[in-house]
């Protein structure tokens, strides 16, 4: 167990500390709150719960007499007060284990049940110091790293001129990034805090490189800053960057809004998707810069979506999805045949049109701004993995949205809108583009099928499997082009897709 201390100069600092920890803790954390009466335990707990609830007026009654108070929040929280506990064995009757399995447990007076609480818990020990309090934070290394990260974000906000800013959880994604909505004390419009610590190297896979390097995945915030600069220079609505700490991976950026391109029931809004297709056509109609200055001595070179990157992504299907699907890993012959097919497909992309790819241009990363006009109605986020490659990739990402079903009619309309817009801006080879679109759609869906399983098996995130049926349907459609017949046959033989005769 490790520890560090913080001086909380007054009650406001204790409240701020509680809000900061609401952004650091996760389900399964047990937090013991130790200290004399009036040391700040209840003040901390109220602030933590209100921040977790996104409700500054949330009623937080003391659990002194009930012993436990439960809250159904973003992460469920159970607030225990063990001052009146007669025996540690009574903790079972209060439903402690169940509460911890479902969320976070805040435990005041943990000394009353020392032997019944998890040994790997986090402990906050409050003591009076002058007009304020000193808190000693003890816990496992991984938990303390999360807490230290949240406190570093607070220090960053203070340093860039936003002391007292109110931080609220916004979202996380399938990566290590997290986002907060920041309400500053000056009353300006809310801003977004992007928390993207540098990637830790993974296992070496090929040529002394790990997956992120092979797939050219951004390992810090430099690419995001560069691509935002490039897009804004070209007139697209990417977030302005107000403050940054490149070393820590912290950015304070423009809030482009919260309205997306889906309706209230999660269905695609055709008008918004059509504007997205036209935006891609404009983006691809003019050549892009490759080298973008970010800071003194720092220039981001946009990488190529090359053979290595394409194949390491398609390997996710055979390394993760296939063993999960049939309970049997791919044979050496199956692997050799699979990658030989992809080598030939990638060879065929040698003549493909190439330009800037945003890489994940789909519903989670597209914002709708109805008060704007034209393409400015489309806000673009989450483009740090942008590369240079076949333009058909981004169109496949939109038309076969990984997180929402795009029906055949709307898909055809989107492809038509993209092609029509491209023709307005110069020569456009529709036949070649559609061939490339099918290849890129197949490549993307082979990757996604593997990612959904990897998120479940490796990262403990089974919820992404809900996208699997859609991904396989998209893959089936992508494989209808004649150039992809060998891959379709391989998928049928491997048991990934059913043969047409079986349908």
Coordinates of C-alpha atoms in Angstrom, one line a residue:
X1 CA 0.0 0.0 0.0
X2 CA 1.2 3.5 -0.8
X3 CA 0.1 6.9 0.4
X4 CA 0.4 10.7 -0.1
X5 CA -1.1 13.7 1.6
X6 CA -3.0 16.8 0.6
X7 CA -3.7 20.0 2.6
X8 CA -7.3 21.1 2.2
X9 CA -7.3 24.7 3.3
X10 CA -11.0 25.2 4.0
X11 CA -14.4 23.6 3.5
X12 CA -14.5 24.7 -0.2
X13 CA -11.2 22.8 -0.7
X14 CA -12.7 19.7 0.9
X15 CA -15.8 19.9 -1.4
X16 CA -13.5 20.3 -4.4
X17 CA -11.5 17.3 -3.3
X18 CA -14.7 15.2 -3.1
X19 CA -15.7 16.3 -6.6
X20 CA -12.2 15.4 -7.9
X21 CA -12.4 11.9 -6.5
X22 CA -15.8 11.4 -8.0
X23 CA -14.0 11.4 -11.3
X24 CA -11.2 9.0 -10.1
X25 CA -13.1 6.2 -8.4
X26 CA -14.7 3.3 -10.2
X27 CA -17.0 0.3 -9.4
X28 CA -15.4 -2.0 -6.9
X29 CA -13.6 0.7 -4.9
X30 CA -14.1 0.7 -1.2
X31 CA -13.2 4.0 0.4
X32 CA -12.7 4.2 4.2
X33 CA -13.2 7.7 5.6
X34 CA -11.3 8.0 8.9
X35 CA -11.1 11.0 11.3
X36 CA -12.5 12.6 14.4
X37 CA -16.0 14.2 14.5
X38 CA -16.0 17.3 12.4
X39 CA -12.8 16.4 10.5
X40 CA -14.5 16.6 7.1
X41 CA -15.7 13.1 6.3
X42 CA -19.3 14.0 5.8
X43 CA -18.4 17.2 3.9
X44 CA -16.3 15.0 1.5
X45 CA -19.1 12.4 1.2
X46 CA -21.8 14.9 0.3
X47 CA -19.5 16.6 -2.3
X48 CA -18.6 13.2 -3.8
X49 CA -22.2 12.1 -4.1
X50 CA -23.5 15.3 -5.5
X51 CA -20.7 15.3 -8.1
X52 CA -21.4 11.7 -9.0
X53 CA -25.1 12.6 -9.3
X54 CA -24.5 15.7 -11.4
X55 CA -26.8 17.4 -8.9
X56 CA -25.4 20.1 -6.6
X57 CA -28.7 20.1 -4.6
X58 CA -28.9 16.3 -4.1
X59 CA -30.2 15.6 -0.6
X60 CA -27.5 13.5 1.2
X61 CA -28.9 12.4 4.6
X62 CA -26.5 11.1 7.2
X63 CA -26.6 7.3 7.4
X64 CA -25.7 7.5 11.2
X65 CA -29.0 5.8 12.2
X66 CA -29.8 3.8 9.1
X67 CA -26.1 2.7 8.8
X68 CA -26.3 2.7 5.0
X69 CA -27.8 4.9 2.4
X70 CA -27.7 3.8 -1.3
X71 CA -27.7 5.9 -4.4
X72 CA -28.5 4.7 -7.9
X73 CA -26.1 7.0 -9.9
X74 CA -23.7 6.8 -12.9
X75 CA -21.8 4.3 -10.7
X76 CA -24.0 3.1 -7.8
X77 CA -22.7 4.3 -4.5
X78 CA -23.5 3.0 -1.0
X79 CA -22.7 5.3 1.9
X80 CA -22.0 3.5 5.1
X81 CA -21.7 5.0 8.6
X82 CA -20.4 2.3 11.0
X83 CA -20.3 4.5 14.1
X84 CA -23.2 2.6 15.7
X85 CA -22.1 -0.8 14.4
X86 CA -22.1 -3.3 17.3
X87 CA -20.0 -6.0 15.6
X88 CA -18.2 -6.3 12.3
X89 CA -20.3 -9.4 11.4
X90 CA -23.3 -7.0 11.0
X91 CA -21.7 -5.7 7.8
X92 CA -23.0 -8.7 5.9
X93 CA -26.5 -7.9 7.0
X94 CA -26.2 -4.4 5.6
X95 CA -25.5 -5.8 2.1
X96 CA -21.9 -4.6 1.9
X97 CA -20.6 -7.3 -0.4
X98 CA -23.4 -6.8 -2.9
X99 CA -23.0 -3.1 -2.8
X100 CA -19.3 -3.4 -3.5
X101 CA -19.9 -5.8 -6.4
X102 CA -22.3 -3.3 -8.0
X103 CA -20.5 0.0 -7.4
X104 CA -18.5 2.1 -4.9
X105 CA -18.7 1.9 -1.1
X106 CA -18.0 5.0 1.1
X107 CA -17.4 3.8 4.7
X108 CA -17.3 6.3 7.5
X109 CA -15.7 4.9 10.7
X110 CA -14.1 1.9 9.0
X111 CA -12.2 1.1 12.2
X112 CA -15.5 -0.4 13.6
X113 CA -15.3 -3.2 11.0
X114 CA -11.6 -3.4 10.2
X115 CA -11.4 -7.1 9.8
X116 CA -14.5 -7.3 7.6
X117 CA -13.5 -4.7 5.0
X118 CA -11.3 -5.3 2.0
X119 CA -7.6 -5.1 2.7
X120 CA -7.0 -3.4 -0.6
X121 CA -9.4 -0.5 0.2
X122 CA -8.6 3.1 -0.2
X123 CA -8.4 5.0 3.1
X124 CA -8.8 8.8 3.5
X125 CA -7.6 9.9 6.9
X126 CA -8.8 13.4 7.8
X127 CA -7.1 15.5 10.5
X128 CA -7.6 19.1 11.6
X129 CA -4.8 21.5 10.6
X130 CA -5.3 25.2 11.3
X131 CA -8.5 26.4 9.6
X132 CA -8.5 23.4 7.2
X133 CA -7.8 19.7 7.1
X134 CA -5.1 17.4 6.0
X135 CA -6.0 14.2 4.3
X136 CA -3.7 11.2 4.0
X137 CA -4.7 9.0 1.0
X138 CA -3.6 5.4 1.3
X139 CA -4.4 2.5 -1.1
X140 CA -3.2 0.2 -3.9
X141 CA -0.9 1.7 -6.5
X142 CA -3.4 1.5 -9.3
X143 CA -6.1 3.3 -7.3
X144 CA -3.7 6.0 -6.2
X145 CA -2.6 6.5 -9.8
X146 CA -6.2 7.3 -10.7
X147 CA -6.6 9.7 -7.8
X148 CA -3.3 11.4 -8.6
X149 CA -4.4 11.8 -12.2
X150 CA -7.6 13.5 -11.2
X151 CA -5.8 15.8 -8.9
X152 CA -3.3 16.6 -11.7
X153 CA -6.2 17.7 -13.9
X154 CA -7.3 20.0 -11.1
X155 CA -3.8 21.5 -11.0
X156 CA -3.9 21.9 -14.8
X157 CA -7.2 23.8 -14.6
X158 CA -5.8 26.1 -11.9
X159 CA -2.6 26.7 -13.9
X160 CA -4.5 27.7 -17.1
X161 CA -6.6 30.3 -15.3
X162 CA -9.7 28.3 -14.1
X163 CA -9.5 27.9 -10.3
X164 CA -12.7 26.7 -8.8
X165 CA -13.9 25.2 -12.1
X166 CA -16.7 22.7 -11.7
X167 CA -15.8 19.3 -13.2
X168 CA -18.4 16.8 -14.3
X169 CA -18.0 13.4 -16.0
X170 CA -18.9 13.5 -19.7
X171 CA -17.8 10.2 -21.2
X172 CA -15.2 7.6 -21.6
X173 CA -14.7 5.4 -24.7
X174 CA -13.2 2.1 -25.7
X175 CA -9.7 3.5 -25.4
X176 CA -7.9 5.0 -22.4
X177 CA -9.3 8.5 -23.0
X178 CA -11.9 10.2 -20.8
X179 CA -13.7 13.4 -21.1
X180 CA -15.1 15.9 -18.6
X181 CA -17.4 19.0 -19.1
X182 CA -15.8 22.0 -17.4
X183 CA -17.9 24.9 -16.1
X184 CA -15.6 27.8 -15.3
X185 CA -16.1 30.3 -12.6
X186 CA -16.2 33.2 -15.1
X187 CA -19.5 32.1 -16.5
X188 CA -18.1 31.4 -20.0
X189 CA -19.6 28.6 -22.1
X190 CA -18.7 25.1 -20.9
X191 CA -15.5 23.6 -22.2
X192 CA -14.3 20.0 -22.6
X193 CA -11.4 18.5 -20.7
X194 CA -9.7 15.7 -22.8
X195 CA -7.8 13.3 -20.5
X196 CA -5.5 11.2 -22.7
X197 CA -2.4 10.0 -20.9
X198 CA 0.4 8.6 -23.0
X199 CA -0.2 5.0 -24.1
X200 CA 1.8 2.4 -22.2
X201 CA 3.7 0.1 -24.6
X202 CA 2.0 -3.3 -25.1
X203 CA 3.5 -6.6 -25.9
X204 CA 5.9 -6.7 -28.9
X205 CA 4.1 -8.2 -31.9
X206 CA 6.2 -7.6 -35.1
X207 CA 9.6 -6.0 -35.8
X208 CA 10.1 -4.8 -32.3
X209 CA 6.9 -2.9 -32.3
X210 CA 3.6 -3.2 -30.3
X211 CA 0.1 -2.9 -31.6
X212 CA -0.3 0.9 -31.3
X213 CA 2.9 1.4 -33.3
X214 CA 1.9 -1.1 -36.0
X215 CA -1.6 0.3 -36.4
X216 CA -0.4 4.0 -36.1
X217 CA -2.7 4.6 -33.2
X218 CA -2.1 8.0 -31.5
X219 CA 0.0 7.5 -28.4
X220 CA -0.3 11.0 -27.0
X221 CA -2.3 14.2 -27.7
X222 CA 0.0 15.7 -30.3
X223 CA -1.9 14.1 -33.3
X224 CA -5.2 15.5 -32.0
X225 CA -3.8 19.0 -31.7
X226 CA -2.3 18.7 -35.2
X227 CA -5.5 17.4 -36.9
X228 CA -7.7 19.9 -35.1
X229 CA -5.4 22.7 -36.4
X230 CA -5.5 21.3 -39.9
X231 CA -9.3 20.8 -40.0
X232 CA -10.0 24.3 -38.6
X233 CA -7.6 25.8 -41.1
X234 CA -9.6 24.1 -43.9
X235 CA -12.9 25.5 -42.6
X236 CA -14.3 22.4 -40.8
X237 CA -15.8 22.5 -37.3
X238 CA -13.2 20.8 -35.1
X239 CA -12.8 21.9 -31.5
X240 CA -10.6 24.9 -30.8
X241 CA -7.9 24.2 -28.2
X242 CA -7.8 26.7 -25.4
X243 CA -5.1 25.2 -23.2
X244 CA -2.8 22.1 -23.4
X245 CA -0.2 20.1 -21.5
X246 CA 1.3 17.8 -24.2
X247 CA 3.5 16.0 -21.7
X248 CA 0.6 15.1 -19.3
X249 CA -1.9 14.5 -22.2
X250 CA -4.4 17.1 -21.1
X251 CA -6.3 19.4 -23.4
X252 CA -9.0 22.0 -22.6
X253 CA -11.0 22.3 -25.8
X254 CA -14.2 23.8 -27.3
X255 CA -17.5 22.2 -26.5
X256 CA -19.2 21.7 -29.9
X257 CA -22.4 20.7 -28.2
X258 CA -24.1 17.4 -27.3
X259 CA -26.6 16.8 -30.1
X260 CA -25.7 14.0 -32.3
X261 CA -26.9 12.6 -35.6
X262 CA -29.3 10.0 -34.1
X263 CA -32.9 10.7 -33.0
X264 CA -34.2 10.2 -29.5
X265 CA -34.7 6.5 -30.1
X266 CA -31.1 6.0 -31.4
X267 CA -32.1 5.8 -35.0
X268 CA -30.1 7.6 -37.8
X269 CA -31.4 11.0 -38.9
X270 CA -31.1 10.9 -42.7
X271 CA -30.5 14.6 -43.1
X272 CA -27.6 14.7 -40.7
X273 CA -25.9 11.6 -42.2
X274 CA -26.3 13.1 -45.6
X275 CA -24.5 16.3 -44.4
X276 CA -21.8 14.0 -43.0
X277 CA -21.4 12.3 -46.4
X278 CA -21.1 15.7 -48.1
X279 CA -18.5 16.9 -45.6
X280 CA -16.3 13.8 -46.4
X281 CA -16.6 14.6 -50.1
X282 CA -15.4 18.2 -49.4
X283 CA -12.6 16.9 -47.2
X284 CA -11.4 14.4 -49.9
X285 CA -11.8 16.8 -52.8
X286 CA -8.7 18.7 -52.0
X287 CA -5.2 17.5 -51.1
X288 CA -4.1 17.5 -47.5
X289 CA -1.0 18.7 -45.7
X290 CA 1.1 15.9 -44.2
X291 CA 3.3 17.8 -41.7
X292 CA 1.6 20.1 -39.1
X293 CA 3.6 22.1 -36.6
X294 CA 2.3 21.7 -33.1
X295 CA 4.9 23.4 -30.9
X296 CA 8.5 24.5 -31.1
X297 CA 10.4 21.4 -32.3
X298 CA 7.2 19.3 -32.6
X299 CA 5.8 18.5 -36.0
X300 CA 3.2 15.8 -36.5
X301 CA 3.6 13.8 -39.7
X302 CA 0.3 12.2 -40.6
X303 CA 1.1 8.5 -41.0
X304 CA 0.1 6.3 -43.9
X305 CA -2.7 3.7 -43.5
X306 CA -0.2 1.2 -44.9
X307 CA -0.1 -2.5 -45.4
X308 CA 1.2 -3.1 -41.9
X309 CA -1.6 -1.1 -40.3
X310 CA -4.3 -2.7 -42.4
X311 CA -3.1 -6.2 -41.7
X312 CA -2.6 -5.8 -38.0
X313 CA -6.2 -4.6 -37.8
X314 CA -7.6 -7.5 -39.8
X315 CA -5.6 -9.8 -37.6
X316 CA -8.1 -9.0 -34.8
X317 CA -10.7 -11.1 -36.6
X318 CA -8.5 -14.2 -36.6
X319 CA -6.8 -13.7 -33.3
X320 CA -9.8 -12.7 -31.2
X321 CA -13.2 -13.2 -33.0
X322 CA -12.5 -16.6 -34.5
X323 CA -11.4 -18.5 -31.4
X324 CA -14.3 -16.9 -29.4
X325 CA -16.8 -17.8 -32.1
X326 CA -15.9 -21.5 -32.6
X327 CA -13.8 -22.3 -29.5
X328 CA -10.9 -23.2 -31.7
X329 CA -8.0 -21.1 -32.8
X330 CA -7.1 -20.7 -36.4
X331 CA -4.8 -23.3 -37.9
X332 CA -1.6 -22.2 -39.5
X333 CA -3.1 -22.9 -42.9
X334 CA -6.1 -20.8 -42.2
X335 CA -3.9 -17.9 -41.1
X336 CA -1.7 -18.2 -44.1
X337 CA -4.7 -18.2 -46.5
X338 CA -6.4 -15.3 -44.7
X339 CA -3.4 -13.0 -44.8
X340 CA -2.5 -14.0 -48.4
X341 CA -6.1 -12.9 -49.4
X342 CA -5.6 -9.5 -47.6
X343 CA -2.2 -9.1 -49.3
X344 CA -3.9 -9.4 -52.7
X345 CA -6.7 -7.0 -51.7
X346 CA -4.2 -4.4 -50.4
X347 CA -2.2 -4.8 -53.6
X348 CA -5.5 -3.9 -55.4
X349 CA -5.7 -0.7 -53.4
X350 CA -2.5 0.5 -55.0
X351 CA -4.6 2.6 -57.5
X352 CA -7.0 3.8 -54.9
X353 CA -7.5 7.5 -54.3
X354 CA -5.7 8.6 -51.1
X355 CA -6.3 11.5 -48.8
X356 CA -6.8 12.4 -45.2
X357 CA -8.8 9.8 -43.3
X358 CA -10.5 10.7 -40.0
X359 CA -10.7 7.0 -39.3
X360 CA -13.7 6.9 -37.0
X361 CA -16.2 9.1 -38.7
X362 CA -19.4 7.7 -37.3
X363 CA -22.2 8.6 -34.9
X364 CA -20.3 8.8 -31.6
X365 CA -17.9 11.3 -33.1
X366 CA -20.2 13.5 -35.2
X367 CA -22.2 16.4 -33.6
X368 CA -25.2 18.2 -35.1
X369 CA -25.3 22.0 -34.7
X370 CA -28.7 23.0 -36.0
X371 CA -28.1 26.7 -35.4
X372 CA -25.2 26.8 -37.9
X373 CA -25.4 26.6 -41.7
X374 CA -24.0 24.3 -44.3
X375 CA -21.1 22.0 -43.4
X376 CA -20.6 24.0 -40.2
X377 CA -23.6 22.1 -38.9
X378 CA -21.4 19.1 -38.5
X379 CA -19.0 19.1 -35.6
X380 CA -16.1 16.6 -35.8
X381 CA -14.4 15.1 -32.7
X382 CA -12.1 12.1 -31.9
X383 CA -9.8 12.2 -34.9
X384 CA -6.4 11.7 -33.3
X385 CA -5.9 8.5 -35.2
X386 CA -6.2 10.2 -38.6
X387 CA -4.0 8.8 -41.4
X388 CA -3.5 9.1 -45.1
X389 CA -5.1 6.3 -47.0
X390 CA -7.9 5.2 -49.3
X391 CA -10.7 7.8 -49.1
X392 CA -13.3 5.0 -49.3
X393 CA -12.4 4.1 -45.7
X394 CA -14.1 7.1 -44.1
X395 CA -17.2 6.7 -46.3
X396 CA -17.4 3.0 -45.1
X397 CA -17.1 4.2 -41.5
X398 CA -20.1 6.5 -42.0
X399 CA -22.3 4.3 -44.3
X400 CA -21.8 1.3 -42.1
X401 CA -21.9 3.0 -38.8
X402 CA -20.5 0.6 -36.2
X403 CA -23.0 1.6 -33.5
X404 CA -26.2 2.1 -35.3
X405 CA -27.9 0.2 -38.1
X406 CA -27.9 2.0 -41.4
X407 CA -30.5 0.3 -43.7
X408 CA -29.8 -0.4 -47.4
X409 CA -31.9 2.5 -48.7
X410 CA -30.1 5.1 -46.5
X411 CA -26.7 3.5 -47.3
X412 CA -27.4 3.9 -51.0
X413 CA -28.5 7.5 -50.5
X414 CA -25.3 8.3 -48.6
X415 CA -23.0 6.8 -51.2
X416 CA -25.0 8.7 -53.9
X417 CA -24.6 12.0 -51.9
X418 CA -20.9 11.5 -51.5
X419 CA -20.4 10.7 -55.2
X420 CA -22.6 13.7 -56.4
X421 CA -20.7 16.1 -54.1
X422 CA -17.3 14.8 -55.3
X423 CA -18.3 15.3 -59.0
X424 CA -19.1 18.9 -58.2
X425 CA -15.5 19.4 -57.2
X426 CA -13.7 17.6 -60.1
X427 CA -13.3 14.2 -61.8
X428 CA -14.4 11.2 -59.7
X429 CA -14.2 7.5 -60.7
X430 CA -17.4 6.1 -59.2
X431 CA -16.7 2.5 -60.3
X432 CA -13.2 2.3 -58.7
X433 CA -14.4 4.1 -55.6
X434 CA -17.2 1.5 -55.0
X435 CA -14.7 -1.3 -55.4
X436 CA -12.4 0.4 -52.8
X437 CA -15.4 1.1 -50.6
X438 CA -16.2 -2.6 -50.4
X439 CA -12.6 -3.5 -49.6
X440 CA -12.4 -0.9 -46.9
X441 CA -15.8 -1.8 -45.4
X442 CA -14.6 -5.5 -45.2
X443 CA -11.3 -4.4 -43.6
X444 CA -13.1 -2.2 -41.0
X445 CA -15.6 -4.9 -40.1
X446 CA -13.0 -7.6 -39.7
X447 CA -11.2 -5.3 -37.3
X448 CA -14.4 -4.4 -35.4
X449 CA -15.5 -8.0 -35.0
X450 CA -12.2 -8.7 -33.3
X451 CA -12.3 -5.5 -31.2
X452 CA -15.7 -6.3 -29.7
X453 CA -14.4 -9.6 -28.5
X454 CA -11.1 -8.2 -27.3
X455 CA -13.0 -5.6 -25.3
X456 CA -14.9 -8.3 -23.6
X457 CA -12.2 -10.9 -23.1
X458 CA -9.2 -8.7 -22.3
X459 CA -10.7 -5.5 -21.0
X460 CA -13.8 -6.8 -19.2
X461 CA -16.3 -4.7 -21.3
X462 CA -18.9 -7.2 -22.6
X463 CA -21.4 -4.5 -23.5
X464 CA -19.7 -3.9 -26.9
X465 CA -20.8 -7.4 -28.0
X466 CA -24.3 -5.9 -28.7
X467 CA -22.7 -4.5 -31.9
X468 CA -21.6 -7.9 -33.2
X469 CA -24.7 -8.9 -35.2
X470 CA -24.7 -5.5 -37.0
X471 CA -20.9 -5.8 -37.7
X472 CA -21.3 -9.3 -39.3
X473 CA -24.3 -8.1 -41.4
X474 CA -22.2 -5.2 -42.6
X475 CA -19.3 -7.6 -43.4
X476 CA -21.7 -9.8 -45.3
X477 CA -22.7 -6.9 -47.5
X478 CA -19.1 -5.7 -48.0
X479 CA -18.2 -9.1 -49.3
X480 CA -20.8 -9.0 -52.1
X481 CA -18.3 -7.3 -54.5
X482 CA -16.6 -9.8 -56.8
X483 CA -13.2 -8.7 -55.8
X484 CA -13.9 -10.0 -52.3
X485 CA -15.1 -13.4 -53.3
X486 CA -12.0 -15.2 -52.0
X487 CA -12.4 -13.5 -48.6
X488 CA -16.1 -14.4 -48.5
X489 CA -15.3 -18.0 -49.3
X490 CA -12.7 -18.1 -46.5
X491 CA -15.1 -16.6 -44.0
X492 CA -17.7 -19.2 -44.9
X493 CA -15.2 -22.1 -44.7
X494 CA -13.9 -20.8 -41.3
X495 CA -17.4 -20.6 -39.9
X496 CA -17.5 -16.8 -39.5
X497 CA -20.4 -16.4 -42.0
X498 CA -23.1 -18.8 -43.2
X499 CA -23.1 -19.9 -46.7
X500 CA -25.8 -18.6 -49.0
X501 CA -27.2 -22.1 -49.4
X502 CA -27.7 -22.3 -45.6
X503 CA -29.8 -19.2 -45.5

